[in-house]
């Protein structure tokens, strides 16, 4: 794979290890982040420092954005000194954030009008998947742009899939977040149930994981939930945003998601209780509260 000049905007929990993996693959990666300490960490791994979005993207072949929410992506791409104003025409722009599908479609159309090739490519796998380069990448956009981005995707994940036109990647990611939230909620309920009956939960989860109940959620989140270790790999505040995307999109499409809507309320409740900075596996707290077992 030929080395490319990549600008990486957004070096958070997910973005920093993704950018580091691109450096390790031989690319020239210039990073920008609102918190400069995260850029320091990238530079320490062989990346370059971007003084601003405009500075980072000016000479890039590929621009990747990985920021928290739809308004953040809009500001980075279309704002003053943003990507569309500062990057070279023809640059491949890949938004790997999780945002509203309608916003992704609008940003792709705006980018195309200005001569950019734009993909929405949100990811699943959490911090561990980002570190291990085992992310699932769901991509919306044109086939030729996906093909051009494939060498980059192959560095970051094991399952890059073109799922449809612009916005389709974000739609699939919304479905992903719906499923993950449901799995977390049921895993939390199962753990509290097992504990109430005096079952040793390490052994209980081991055997559950080997059967039909097994899942990546159980594998990656079970131990932390058992130990009440909610160090964030993916924060409640971000999953709350994602659940609002899925519930709003479902309403717009006239689709009923009764279980998803209930879990969305639990996620929102945790955020409103001040737990937005905890890992989304902290849904366990809600089950404990409802069961009168919280401490």
mmCIF file of N, CA and C in Angstrom, residues 129-194:
data_model
loop_
_atom_site.group_PDB
_atom_site.id
_atom_site.type_symbol
_atom_site.label_atom_id
_atom_site.label_comp_id
_atom_site.label_asym_id
_atom_site.label_seq_id
_atom_site.Cartn_x
_atom_site.Cartn_y
_atom_site.Cartn_z
ATOM 1 N N UNK A 129 -11.570 -2.103 20.015
ATOM 2 C CA UNK A 129 -11.528 -2.327 18.579
ATOM 3 C C UNK A 129 -10.655 -1.328 17.860
ATOM 4 N N UNK A 130 -10.655 -0.071 18.342
ATOM 5 C CA UNK A 130 -9.807 0.952 17.740
ATOM 6 C C UNK A 130 -8.332 0.651 17.982
ATOM 7 N N UNK A 131 -7.995 0.244 19.199
ATOM 8 C CA UNK A 131 -6.606 -0.067 19.538
ATOM 9 C C UNK A 131 -6.114 -1.286 18.763
ATOM 10 N N UNK A 132 -6.967 -2.300 18.681
ATOM 11 C CA UNK A 132 -6.579 -3.561 18.050
ATOM 12 C C UNK A 132 -6.759 -3.549 16.532
ATOM 13 N N UNK A 133 -7.260 -2.426 15.978
ATOM 14 C CA UNK A 133 -7.542 -2.317 14.539
ATOM 15 C C UNK A 133 -8.516 -3.401 14.087
ATOM 16 N N UNK A 134 -9.564 -3.606 14.888
ATOM 17 C CA UNK A 134 -10.571 -4.613 14.587
ATOM 18 C C UNK A 134 -11.966 -3.993 14.491
ATOM 19 N N UNK A 135 -12.030 -2.766 14.040
ATOM 20 C CA UNK A 135 -13.310 -2.075 13.948
ATOM 21 C C UNK A 135 -14.157 -2.625 12.802
ATOM 22 N N UNK A 136 -15.458 -2.563 13.005
ATOM 23 C CA UNK A 136 -16.401 -2.781 11.914
ATOM 24 C C UNK A 136 -16.734 -1.403 11.351
ATOM 25 N N UNK A 137 -16.599 -1.254 10.036
ATOM 26 C CA UNK A 137 -16.747 0.064 9.404
ATOM 27 C C UNK A 137 -17.885 0.004 8.401
ATOM 28 N N UNK A 138 -18.943 0.767 8.659
ATOM 29 C CA UNK A 138 -20.121 0.758 7.789
ATOM 30 C C UNK A 138 -20.122 2.029 6.957
ATOM 31 N N UNK A 139 -20.066 1.889 5.644
ATOM 32 C CA UNK A 139 -19.719 3.011 4.770
ATOM 33 C C UNK A 139 -20.871 3.354 3.833
ATOM 34 N N UNK A 140 -21.159 4.654 3.750
ATOM 35 C CA UNK A 140 -22.110 5.159 2.775
ATOM 36 C C UNK A 140 -21.400 6.052 1.769
ATOM 37 N N UNK A 141 -21.728 5.880 0.475
ATOM 38 C CA UNK A 141 -21.106 6.702 -0.550
ATOM 39 C C UNK A 141 -20.987 5.949 -1.856
ATOM 40 N N UNK A 142 -20.151 6.470 -2.755
ATOM 41 C CA UNK A 142 -19.974 5.878 -4.078
ATOM 42 C C UNK A 142 -18.961 4.738 -4.034
ATOM 43 N N UNK A 143 -19.173 3.752 -4.902
ATOM 44 C CA UNK A 143 -18.296 2.586 -4.946
ATOM 45 C C UNK A 143 -16.841 2.986 -5.212
ATOM 46 N N UNK A 144 -16.618 3.906 -6.162
ATOM 47 C CA UNK A 144 -15.239 4.272 -6.500
ATOM 48 C C UNK A 144 -14.539 4.978 -5.339
ATOM 49 N N UNK A 145 -15.292 5.726 -4.552
ATOM 50 C CA UNK A 145 -14.694 6.386 -3.393
ATOM 51 C C UNK A 145 -14.405 5.372 -2.289
ATOM 52 N N UNK A 146 -15.298 4.418 -2.116
ATOM 53 C CA UNK A 146 -15.045 3.333 -1.161
ATOM 54 C C UNK A 146 -13.783 2.562 -1.558
ATOM 55 N N UNK A 147 -13.649 2.260 -2.848
ATOM 56 C CA UNK A 147 -12.464 1.538 -3.319
ATOM 57 C C UNK A 147 -11.192 2.338 -3.043
ATOM 58 N N UNK A 148 -11.265 3.652 -3.230
ATOM 59 C CA UNK A 148 -10.095 4.502 -2.969
ATOM 60 C C UNK A 148 -9.742 4.523 -1.484
ATOM 61 N N UNK A 149 -10.772 4.431 -0.636
ATOM 62 C CA UNK A 149 -10.556 4.484 0.811
ATOM 63 C C UNK A 149 -10.218 3.128 1.413
ATOM 64 N N UNK A 150 -10.408 2.067 0.653
ATOM 65 C CA UNK A 150 -10.263 0.714 1.201
ATOM 66 C C UNK A 150 -8.902 0.473 1.864
ATOM 67 N N UNK A 151 -7.778 0.930 1.285
ATOM 68 C CA UNK A 151 -6.501 0.708 1.969
ATOM 69 C C UNK A 151 -6.447 1.342 3.357
ATOM 70 N N UNK A 152 -7.096 2.490 3.524
ATOM 71 C CA UNK A 152 -7.159 3.132 4.837
ATOM 72 C C UNK A 152 -8.048 2.318 5.772
ATOM 73 N N UNK A 153 -9.202 1.916 5.280
ATOM 74 C CA UNK A 153 -10.118 1.126 6.106
ATOM 75 C C UNK A 153 -9.467 -0.173 6.564
ATOM 76 N N UNK A 154 -8.678 -0.786 5.687
ATOM 77 C CA UNK A 154 -8.066 -2.065 6.026
ATOM 78 C C UNK A 154 -7.039 -1.940 7.149
ATOM 79 N N UNK A 155 -6.485 -0.743 7.338
ATOM 80 C CA UNK A 155 -5.590 -0.503 8.469
ATOM 81 C C UNK A 155 -6.379 -0.403 9.773
ATOM 82 N N UNK A 156 -7.584 0.134 9.697
ATOM 83 C CA UNK A 156 -8.350 0.469 10.897
ATOM 84 C C UNK A 156 -9.274 -0.633 11.372
ATOM 85 N N UNK A 157 -9.700 -1.505 10.470
ATOM 86 C CA UNK A 157 -10.689 -2.489 10.874
ATOM 87 C C UNK A 157 -10.630 -3.761 10.057
ATOM 88 N N UNK A 158 -11.460 -4.707 10.463
ATOM 89 C CA UNK A 158 -11.504 -6.003 9.804
ATOM 90 C C UNK A 158 -12.749 -6.179 8.945
ATOM 91 N N UNK A 159 -13.718 -5.267 9.106
ATOM 92 C CA UNK A 159 -14.981 -5.434 8.376
ATOM 93 C C UNK A 159 -15.443 -4.117 7.768
ATOM 94 N N UNK A 160 -14.722 -3.590 6.763
ATOM 95 C CA UNK A 160 -15.243 -2.416 6.048
ATOM 96 C C UNK A 160 -16.226 -2.861 4.974
ATOM 97 N N UNK A 161 -17.442 -2.331 5.016
ATOM 98 C CA UNK A 161 -18.473 -2.748 4.066
ATOM 99 C C UNK A 161 -19.191 -1.518 3.531
ATOM 100 N N UNK A 162 -19.298 -1.427 2.214
ATOM 101 C CA UNK A 162 -20.113 -0.380 1.594
ATOM 102 C C UNK A 162 -21.568 -0.826 1.695
ATOM 103 N N UNK A 163 -22.370 -0.092 2.471
ATOM 104 C CA UNK A 163 -23.748 -0.519 2.742
ATOM 105 C C UNK A 163 -24.783 0.237 1.936
ATOM 106 N N UNK A 164 -24.355 1.251 1.142
ATOM 107 C CA UNK A 164 -25.301 1.988 0.328
ATOM 108 C C UNK A 164 -24.802 3.389 0.026
ATOM 109 N N UNK A 165 -25.678 4.251 -0.474
ATOM 110 C CA UNK A 165 -25.291 5.614 -0.819
ATOM 111 C C UNK A 165 -25.055 6.469 0.420
ATOM 112 N N UNK A 166 -24.744 7.720 0.211
ATOM 113 C CA UNK A 166 -24.457 8.636 1.326
ATOM 114 C C UNK A 166 -25.569 8.589 2.366
ATOM 115 N N UNK A 167 -25.175 8.499 3.625
ATOM 116 C CA UNK A 167 -26.117 8.412 4.729
ATOM 117 C C UNK A 167 -26.413 6.990 5.163
ATOM 118 N N UNK A 168 -26.164 6.019 4.274
ATOM 119 C CA UNK A 168 -26.463 4.627 4.614
ATOM 120 C C UNK A 168 -25.560 4.113 5.732
ATOM 121 N N UNK A 169 -24.311 4.556 5.735
ATOM 122 C CA UNK A 169 -23.409 4.150 6.803
ATOM 123 C C UNK A 169 -23.933 4.585 8.160
ATOM 124 N N UNK A 170 -24.422 5.827 8.233
ATOM 125 C CA UNK A 170 -24.951 6.329 9.498
ATOM 126 C C UNK A 170 -26.246 5.618 9.886
ATOM 127 N N UNK A 171 -27.033 5.220 8.905
ATOM 128 C CA UNK A 171 -28.266 4.492 9.206
ATOM 129 C C UNK A 171 -27.949 3.126 9.816
ATOM 130 N N UNK A 172 -26.962 2.428 9.218
ATOM 131 C CA UNK A 172 -26.556 1.139 9.768
ATOM 132 C C UNK A 172 -25.938 1.317 11.151
ATOM 133 N N UNK A 173 -25.178 2.386 11.351
ATOM 134 C CA UNK A 173 -24.588 2.626 12.675
ATOM 135 C C UNK A 173 -25.679 2.870 13.718
ATOM 136 N N UNK A 174 -26.748 3.566 13.341
ATOM 137 C CA UNK A 174 -27.859 3.770 14.273
ATOM 138 C C UNK A 174 -28.445 2.418 14.682
ATOM 139 N N UNK A 175 -28.608 1.524 13.710
ATOM 140 C CA UNK A 175 -29.111 0.182 14.021
ATOM 141 C C UNK A 175 -28.140 -0.560 14.936
ATOM 142 N N UNK A 176 -26.850 -0.393 14.692
ATOM 143 C CA UNK A 176 -25.830 -1.001 15.539
ATOM 144 C C UNK A 176 -25.963 -0.539 16.986
ATOM 145 N N UNK A 177 -26.127 0.763 17.164
ATOM 146 C CA UNK A 177 -26.216 1.305 18.520
ATOM 147 C C UNK A 177 -27.488 0.858 19.224
ATOM 148 N N UNK A 178 -28.552 0.656 18.455
ATOM 149 C CA UNK A 178 -29.786 0.117 19.007
ATOM 150 C C UNK A 178 -29.544 -1.294 19.546
ATOM 151 N N UNK A 179 -28.889 -2.135 18.754
ATOM 152 C CA UNK A 179 -28.621 -3.512 19.165
ATOM 153 C C UNK A 179 -27.683 -3.558 20.362
ATOM 154 N N UNK A 180 -26.624 -2.750 20.341
ATOM 155 C CA UNK A 180 -25.658 -2.742 21.438
ATOM 156 C C UNK A 180 -26.337 -2.324 22.747
ATOM 157 N N UNK A 181 -27.150 -1.288 22.691
ATOM 158 C CA UNK A 181 -27.837 -0.838 23.902
ATOM 159 C C UNK A 181 -28.744 -1.932 24.449
ATOM 160 N N UNK A 182 -29.456 -2.625 23.557
ATOM 161 C CA UNK A 182 -30.305 -3.719 24.002
ATOM 162 C C UNK A 182 -29.517 -4.843 24.637
ATOM 163 N N UNK A 183 -28.388 -5.200 24.030
ATOM 164 C CA UNK A 183 -27.532 -6.245 24.603
ATOM 165 C C UNK A 183 -27.032 -5.844 25.986
ATOM 166 N N UNK A 184 -26.573 -4.607 26.115
ATOM 167 C CA UNK A 184 -26.058 -4.142 27.404
ATOM 168 C C UNK A 184 -27.139 -4.191 28.477
ATOM 169 N N UNK A 185 -28.338 -3.747 28.126
ATOM 170 C CA UNK A 185 -29.422 -3.746 29.088
ATOM 171 C C UNK A 185 -29.749 -5.167 29.550
ATOM 172 N N UNK A 186 -29.856 -6.102 28.623
ATOM 173 C CA UNK A 186 -30.186 -7.475 29.005
ATOM 174 C C UNK A 186 -29.039 -8.146 29.755
ATOM 175 N N UNK A 187 -27.807 -7.831 29.400
ATOM 176 C CA UNK A 187 -26.670 -8.362 30.149
ATOM 177 C C UNK A 187 -26.704 -7.840 31.581
ATOM 178 N N UNK A 188 -27.014 -6.555 31.748
ATOM 179 C CA UNK A 188 -27.131 -5.983 33.092
ATOM 180 C C UNK A 188 -28.221 -6.696 33.888
ATOM 181 N N UNK A 189 -29.361 -6.919 33.261
ATOM 182 C CA UNK A 189 -30.461 -7.598 33.945
ATOM 183 C C UNK A 189 -30.070 -9.024 34.320
ATOM 184 N N UNK A 190 -29.372 -9.712 33.415
ATOM 185 C CA UNK A 190 -28.945 -11.084 33.697
ATOM 186 C C UNK A 190 -27.973 -11.128 34.872
ATOM 187 N N UNK A 191 -27.036 -10.171 34.922
ATOM 188 C CA UNK A 191 -26.062 -10.148 36.016
ATOM 189 C C UNK A 191 -26.735 -9.917 37.365
ATOM 190 N N UNK A 192 -27.621 -8.947 37.431
ATOM 191 C CA UNK A 192 -28.314 -8.665 38.693
ATOM 192 C C UNK A 192 -29.164 -9.868 39.096
ATOM 193 N N UNK A 193 -29.781 -10.517 38.120
ATOM 194 C CA UNK A 193 -30.573 -11.730 38.378
ATOM 195 C C UNK A 193 -29.694 -12.836 38.955
ATOM 196 N N UNK A 194 -28.539 -13.092 38.339
ATOM 197 C CA UNK A 194 -27.636 -14.129 38.819
ATOM 198 C C UNK A 194 -27.144 -13.818 40.235
#
